[in-house]
Structures are given as C-alpha cells and as structure tokens.
C-alpha cells in the first residue's frame, strides 16, 4: 500500500502538507540542483525513534519549504559521508540549487522555522 503525502488529515489544509521526495546516492545531487524553491533535506534511519517521529509529523508541520527530501542514511553512505552526518535526524537546507548548510534545531515547528530563517540568511555554498 502506498501513502499519498498530500492526503489530508482532518483539520489540516492542503497548503500545510509539504511535498516529499526520496533521494539516494545516485540522484540526490542532480535533483537538489534542479529543484526550484526551498528543500529541507533530512537524513533518517529506520532504527531512530526521532527519525520516525520526523517522518510522521514534519510533512504536516506547515514549514516554509516547498518540499521535504528524505535520505535513508543506512542505504546512502556516500551522502552521509559528504554531508558529514554524525547524528540523526540530520537536517540541511537547499534553495534553488544552493546549499545553505545544516539546521541545528529541535524538531519543533517554531525552532525549525527560526533555524530555516538563519540558514537562508547565510551566504550560499556549493553542495557538499
């Protein structure tokens, strides 16, 4: 059974549910360079309780991003190494193909929004 990431739960409007993409070592760079708008890149693992919580709750959190890009850290070691992921979940911001760095925040909506604002105010860099 597949789950539509835009399926609406009671009390949540369509505009609060972020589009989602699964990225891998093979396609992450090309897709992140090509995607317009702001992408929140999230490294997760199936064995991580916080990661499972993030996958369940962040899509409906009404974050100011166009999409959530999920990367399974267990299956994509090249990206884990290049992004220097040391803890999970690990969050990064990419806007219009430009890397704005890591987010250092709790998974609370308000903390994430503040961290996004700080990250997007920094000068952009090349993707790792």
Backbone as a ProteinNet text record, in pm:
[ID]
protein_1_A
[PRIMARY]
XXXXXXXXXXXXXXXXXXXXXXXXXXXXXXXXXXXXXXXXXXXXXXXXXXXXXXXXXXXXXXXXXXXXXXXXXXXXXXXXXXXXXXXXXXXXXXXXXXXXXXXXXXXXXXXXXXXXXXXXXXXXXXXX
[TERTIARY]
83.3	0	87.5	54.6	130.6	52.5	124.8	62.5	88.4	-17.1	-4.1	35.2	150.5	198.2	108	17.3	-73.5	-212.9	-227.9	-354.8	-383.9	-505.4	-537.4	-592.4	-538.7	-592.6	-695.5	-789.3	-889.1	-822.7	-867.5	-816.2	-688.7	-636.1	-514.1	-548.7	-515.9	-544.6	-435.8	-464.3	-367.9	-238.7	-246.3	-127.8	-33	-74.2	14.6	93.2	65.5	132.4	239.3	363.5	475.6	486.9	528.7	562.6	683.8	699.3	809	879.4	1010	1089.8	1187	1213.2	1314.7	1438.3	1552.3	1676.1	1773.6	1862.3	1963.4	2100	2202.7	2338	2339.5	2252.7	2254.5	2188.6	2091.7	2017.3	2011.4	2061.5	2045.2	2104.4	2227.5	2292.4	2213.7	2182	2110.6	1975.1	1902.5	1769	1775.8	1868.1	1879	1922.7	2005.9	2046.6	1931.8	1843.9	1735.3	1607.5	1584.6	1457.4	1446.5	1337.6	1318.1	1267.5	1292.2	1242.8	1329.8	1274	1347.6	1316.9	1423.5	1412	1475.9	1404.9	1460.9	1506	1637	1696.7	1714.1	1656.7	1653.6	1710.5	1820.4	1879.2	1812.8	1764.6	1697	1745.3	1697.3	1723.4	1602.8	1574.2	1458	1470.4	1591.4	1611.1	1609.8	1585.5	1592.3	1451	1417.5	1283.2	1254.2	1350.9	1330.2	1308.4	1374.6	1357.5	1216.5	1167.5	1030.5	930	953.8	866.3	870	989.9	1004.2	928.6	943	872.7	721.7	674.4	531.4	477	551	496.8	541.7	661.3	708.7	629.4	579.2	502.7	381.5	321.2	204.9	235.5	362.3	401.8	392.1	352.3	339.9	471.8	580.4	710.7	719.2	794.9	805.8	904.9	876.5	959.3	867.3	922.7	844.9	838	942.3	943.1	1035.6	1008.6	1095.8	1164.6	1296.6	1374.8	1435.4	1387.5	1429.8	1545.2	1645.6	1758.9	1776.8	1770.4	1792	1942.7	1987.4	2130.7	2191.2	2113.2	2164.1	2193.5	2125.2	2141.5	2217.8	2260.1	2324	2447.9	2544.1	2667.1	2748.6	2743.4	2818.3	2767.8	2636.7	2578.9	2604.9	2595.7	2622.6	2763.9	2858.7	2998.4	3017.5	2963.1	2982.6	2917.4	2801.3	2732.3	2780.7	2872.6	2930	2821.8	2735.2	2625.6	2679.6	2661.3	2709.2	2596.2	2479.2	2364.4	2239.5	2137.7	2012.3	1897.3	1797.8	1793.8	1886.4	1941.7	2026.4	1953.7	1947.4	1871	1960.3	1935.1	2009.7	1912	1953.5	1866.5	1932.8	1854.2	1897.5	1788	1827.5	1729.5	1779.6	1696.5	1727.8	1866.6	1899.4	2025.9	2144.7	2123.6	2232.1	2220.4	2332.2	2338.7	2351.6	2262.8	2265.7	2304.5	2350.9	2406.6	2311	2363.2	2289.8	2196.8	2088.1	1998.4	2030.3	2050.2	2074.3	1956.5	1856.8	1734.1	1663.8	1574.9	1488.5	1389.1	1310.3	1212.2	1081.1	1077	958.6	944.9	822.8	795.3	858.1	835.9	888.5	1041.1	1105	1251.3	1302.4	1234.8	1275.5	1259.6	1152.4	1131.1	1239.9	1274.8	1382.2	1515.8	1543.7	1668.6	1671.6	1558.3	1549.8	1580.4	1522.1	1547.4	1695.8	1758.5	1902.3	1985.3	1952.1	2027.6	2015	1895.1	1874.4	1933.6	1963.6	2029.3	2180.4	2234.5	2378.5	2406.6	2529.1	2566	2557.3	2511.4	2500.4	2637.6	2647.4	2770.7	2738.2	2841.3	2822.9	2770.3	2695.4	2652.6	2774.5	2767.5	2883	2914.5
-117.9	0	123.8	219.4	343.2	451.7	548.8	660	785.9	861.4	988	1094.4	1158.6	1258.6	1380.8	1394	1507.9	1470.2	1349.1	1306	1393.4	1442.8	1538.1	1470.7	1508.4	1466.4	1570.7	1533.1	1629.7	1751.8	1871.6	1994.9	2046.1	1977.8	2022.8	2056.9	2177.5	2216.6	2165.2	2159.6	2109.5	2190.7	2319.1	2404.7	2382	2305.8	2279.6	2151.3	2076.5	1948.6	1963.3	1941.4	1959.2	1842.1	1872.4	1766.9	1692.4	1567.3	1487.2	1415.8	1394.1	1320.2	1231.2	1114.9	1024.2	1038.2	1071.7	1089.2	978.2	947.5	843.8	896.1	815.8	848.3	873.4	804.3	810.6	934.6	993.5	1103.7	1232.7	1233.7	1349.3	1477.2	1471.9	1593.8	1656.2	1577.2	1629.8	1687.8	1614.9	1661.3	1787.3	1793.9	1913.1	2035.2	2014.1	2126.4	2175.8	2085.3	2119.9	2167.7	2131.3	2163	2311.5	2375	2516.4	2531.1	2645.5	2673.4	2610.6	2604.2	2558.2	2412.7	2335.5	2194.1	2173.6	2106.7	2064.6	1920.6	1898.7	1767.1	1702.1	1582.5	1518.7	1377.5	1353.6	1219.4	1146.3	1025.6	946.4	801.6	723.5	580.4	512	391.5	320.2	288	274.6	241.1	359.7	478	601.6	650.5	656.1	698.5	842.8	931.7	1071.6	1083.2	997	996.9	953	850.8	804.9	914.1	984.4	1095	1203.7	1237.5	1341	1302.6	1178.7	1133.4	1139.8	1117.6	1119.4	1261.9	1351.4	1482.3	1600.3	1596.7	1713.1	1741.3	1641.1	1673.7	1763.7	1756.9	1839.4	1958.4	1991.7	2096.8	2238.1	2253.2	2385.8	2463.9	2395.9	2462.8	2545.2	2653.8	2738.2	2682.1	2561.4	2495.9	2438.4	2419.1	2358.5	2207.6	2149.2	2003.5	1955.8	1833.2	1760.1	1653.4	1647.2	1547.4	1451.1	1328.7	1228	1146.3	1120.3	1036.2	930.8	804.2	694.5	681.6	718.5	718.7	579.3	477.3	340.3	290.3	344.3	298.2	394.8	507.8	611.1	666.6	577.1	612.8	722.1	731.9	838.1	975.7	992.8	1121.8	1148.7	1045.3	1060.6	1112.1	1056.5	1099.1	1241.3	1272.6	1405.6	1516.1	1487.5	1587	1585.3	1494.7	1481.5	1464.1	1367	1337.3	1254.2	1306.8	1237.4	1198.8	1256.4	1223.1	1225.4	1157.7	1151.8	1195.2	1257	1303.8	1423.8	1435.4	1549.1	1627.7	1760.2	1844.4	1947.7	1969.9	2065.9	2142.4	2259.4	2341.8	2367.3	2347.8	2378.5	2464.7	2580.5	2666.3	2696.6	2663.7	2688.7	2636.5	2517	2453.3	2500.7	2589.2	2641.6	2588	2541.2	2482	2591.3	2587.7	2687.4	2627.4	2504.8	2445.4	2364	2324.9	2239.6	2323.6	2260.1	2321.2	2259.7	2344.5	2298.3	2345.3	2257.5	2292.1	2164.6	2180.8	2068.1	2048.5	1945	1917.9	1993.1	2080.7	2164.2	2262.9	2284.5	2369.6	2508.5	2575	2711.2	2714	2614.7	2607.3	2585.2	2499.4	2473.4	2597.4	2670.9	2792.7	2895.4	2913.2	3006.8	2960.9	2831.5	2777.8	2792.3	2771.8	2792.2	2936.7	3030	3172.9	3205.4	3152.3	3176.9	3116	2993.9	2925.3	2997.2	3041.1	3107.1	3247.5	3305.2	3435.5	3424.3	3302.6	3281.7	3279.5	3313	3301.5	3155.4	3135.6	3000.1	2945.5	2811.6	2740.9	2637.9	2568.1	2456.2	2337.3	2250	2127.3	2047.7	1980.8	1900.2	1790.9
0	0	0	-82.9	-86	-15.4	36.8	106.8	27.2	-0.5	-71.3	29.5	8.8	103.5	107.8	12.7	13.2	63.5	116.1	174.1	295.1	304.2	409	533.1	645.4	773.2	816.3	900.7	945.8	1009.4	971.4	1029.9	967.6	866.7	800.9	656.8	615.9	478.6	387.1	259.1	162.4	164.7	192.7	188.7	305.7	406.4	519	500.4	395.4	375.4	267.7	307.1	215.4	119.6	-3.1	-99.3	-43.4	-83.6	-33	-146.8	-127.7	-225	-148.6	-203.4	-150.3	-239.1	-179.7	-255.4	-220.2	-315	-294.4	-338.4	-311.2	-358	-508.2	-581.2	-727.4	-785.3	-714.5	-775.7	-694.2	-573.3	-485.4	-543.6	-591.6	-641	-755.5	-855.3	-972.6	-933.5	-850.9	-811.8	-727.9	-631.8	-548.2	-628.2	-728.2	-814.2	-901.1	-941.4	-1033.8	-966.7	-842.2	-777.2	-744.6	-785.7	-751.9	-608	-550.6	-416.1	-309.2	-189.3	-72.2	-41.3	-24.4	12.4	148.5	236.8	363.9	345.3	352.9	331.2	468.1	483.6	614.9	604.3	673.7	682.4	798.3	772.2	874.3	868.8	964	966.9	1029.9	987.1	1039.2	1187.5	1238.6	1379.4	1473.4	1422.5	1501.3	1534.1	1662.7	1703.5	1663.4	1677.8	1637.8	1487.4	1412.6	1266.4	1229.2	1297	1270.3	1305.4	1414.4	1453.4	1345.7	1298.2	1195.4	1068.6	1025.1	903.4	919.4	1039	1063	1075.6	1138.6	1174	1087.4	1033.1	957.1	829.7	758.3	637.4	662.6	778.4	809.2	897.5	915.5	1009.8	953.7	829	766.4	773.1	741	736.3	607.9	608.2	489.4	386.6	339.2	237.9	130.4	11.9	-95.5	-83.7	-21.2	-13	98.3	140.4	231.7	149.6	156.6	82.9	184.5	181.7	277	219.8	302.9	264.5	373.3	335.4	428.4	450.7	569.7	599.9	592.1	623.6	620.5	480.5	380.6	242.4	153.5	206.6	124.4	193	214.3	285.4	220.4	87.8	20.4	60	62.7	103.6	252	333.8	476.9	497.8	423.6	436.7	386.1	268.5	210.7	292.8	351.1	433.2	578.1	608.2	742	847.9	824.3	916	1031.8	1153.9	1273.3	1366.4	1349	1431.8	1344.4	1389.8	1314.6	1403.7	1348.7	1210.3	1191.8	1072.1	1036	927.8	943.6	852.9	785.2	656	576	487.5	440.6	356.6	222.3	115.3	-20.7	-82.6	-138.3	-206.1	-346.3	-443.8	-584.7	-622.6	-574.3	-607.5	-527.7	-430.3	-347.7	-205.6	-153.6	-21	84.3	183	290.6	424.8	424.4	544.1	628.2	742.7	836.2	922.6	965.7	1063.4	1197.9	1296	1432.5	1515.6	1526.6	1597.8	1640.1	1735.4	1770.6	1656.6	1663.3	1558.6	1580.6	1679	1699.9	1585.4	1539.1	1424.1	1438.8	1551.2	1569.3	1566.1	1628.8	1626.8	1484.7	1409.5	1271.1	1183.9	1201.3	1121.8	1150.9	1278.2	1313.3	1255.1	1262.6	1207.8	1055.4	989.8	844.2	808.7	882.2	857.3	871.3	976.9	997.5	884.1	846.4	741.1	607.9	574.6	445.1	442	558.1	563.7	541.4	556.7	534.2	384.7	347	204.2	159.5	38.7	-17.1	-51.6	-48.1	-82.5	-190.1	-235.8	-326.5	-247.2	-313.2	-247.2	-204.7	-88.5	-45.1	-145.5
[MASK]
++++++++++++++++++++++++++++++++++++++++++++++++++++++++++++++++++++++++++++++++++++++++++++++++++++++++++++++++++++++++++++++++

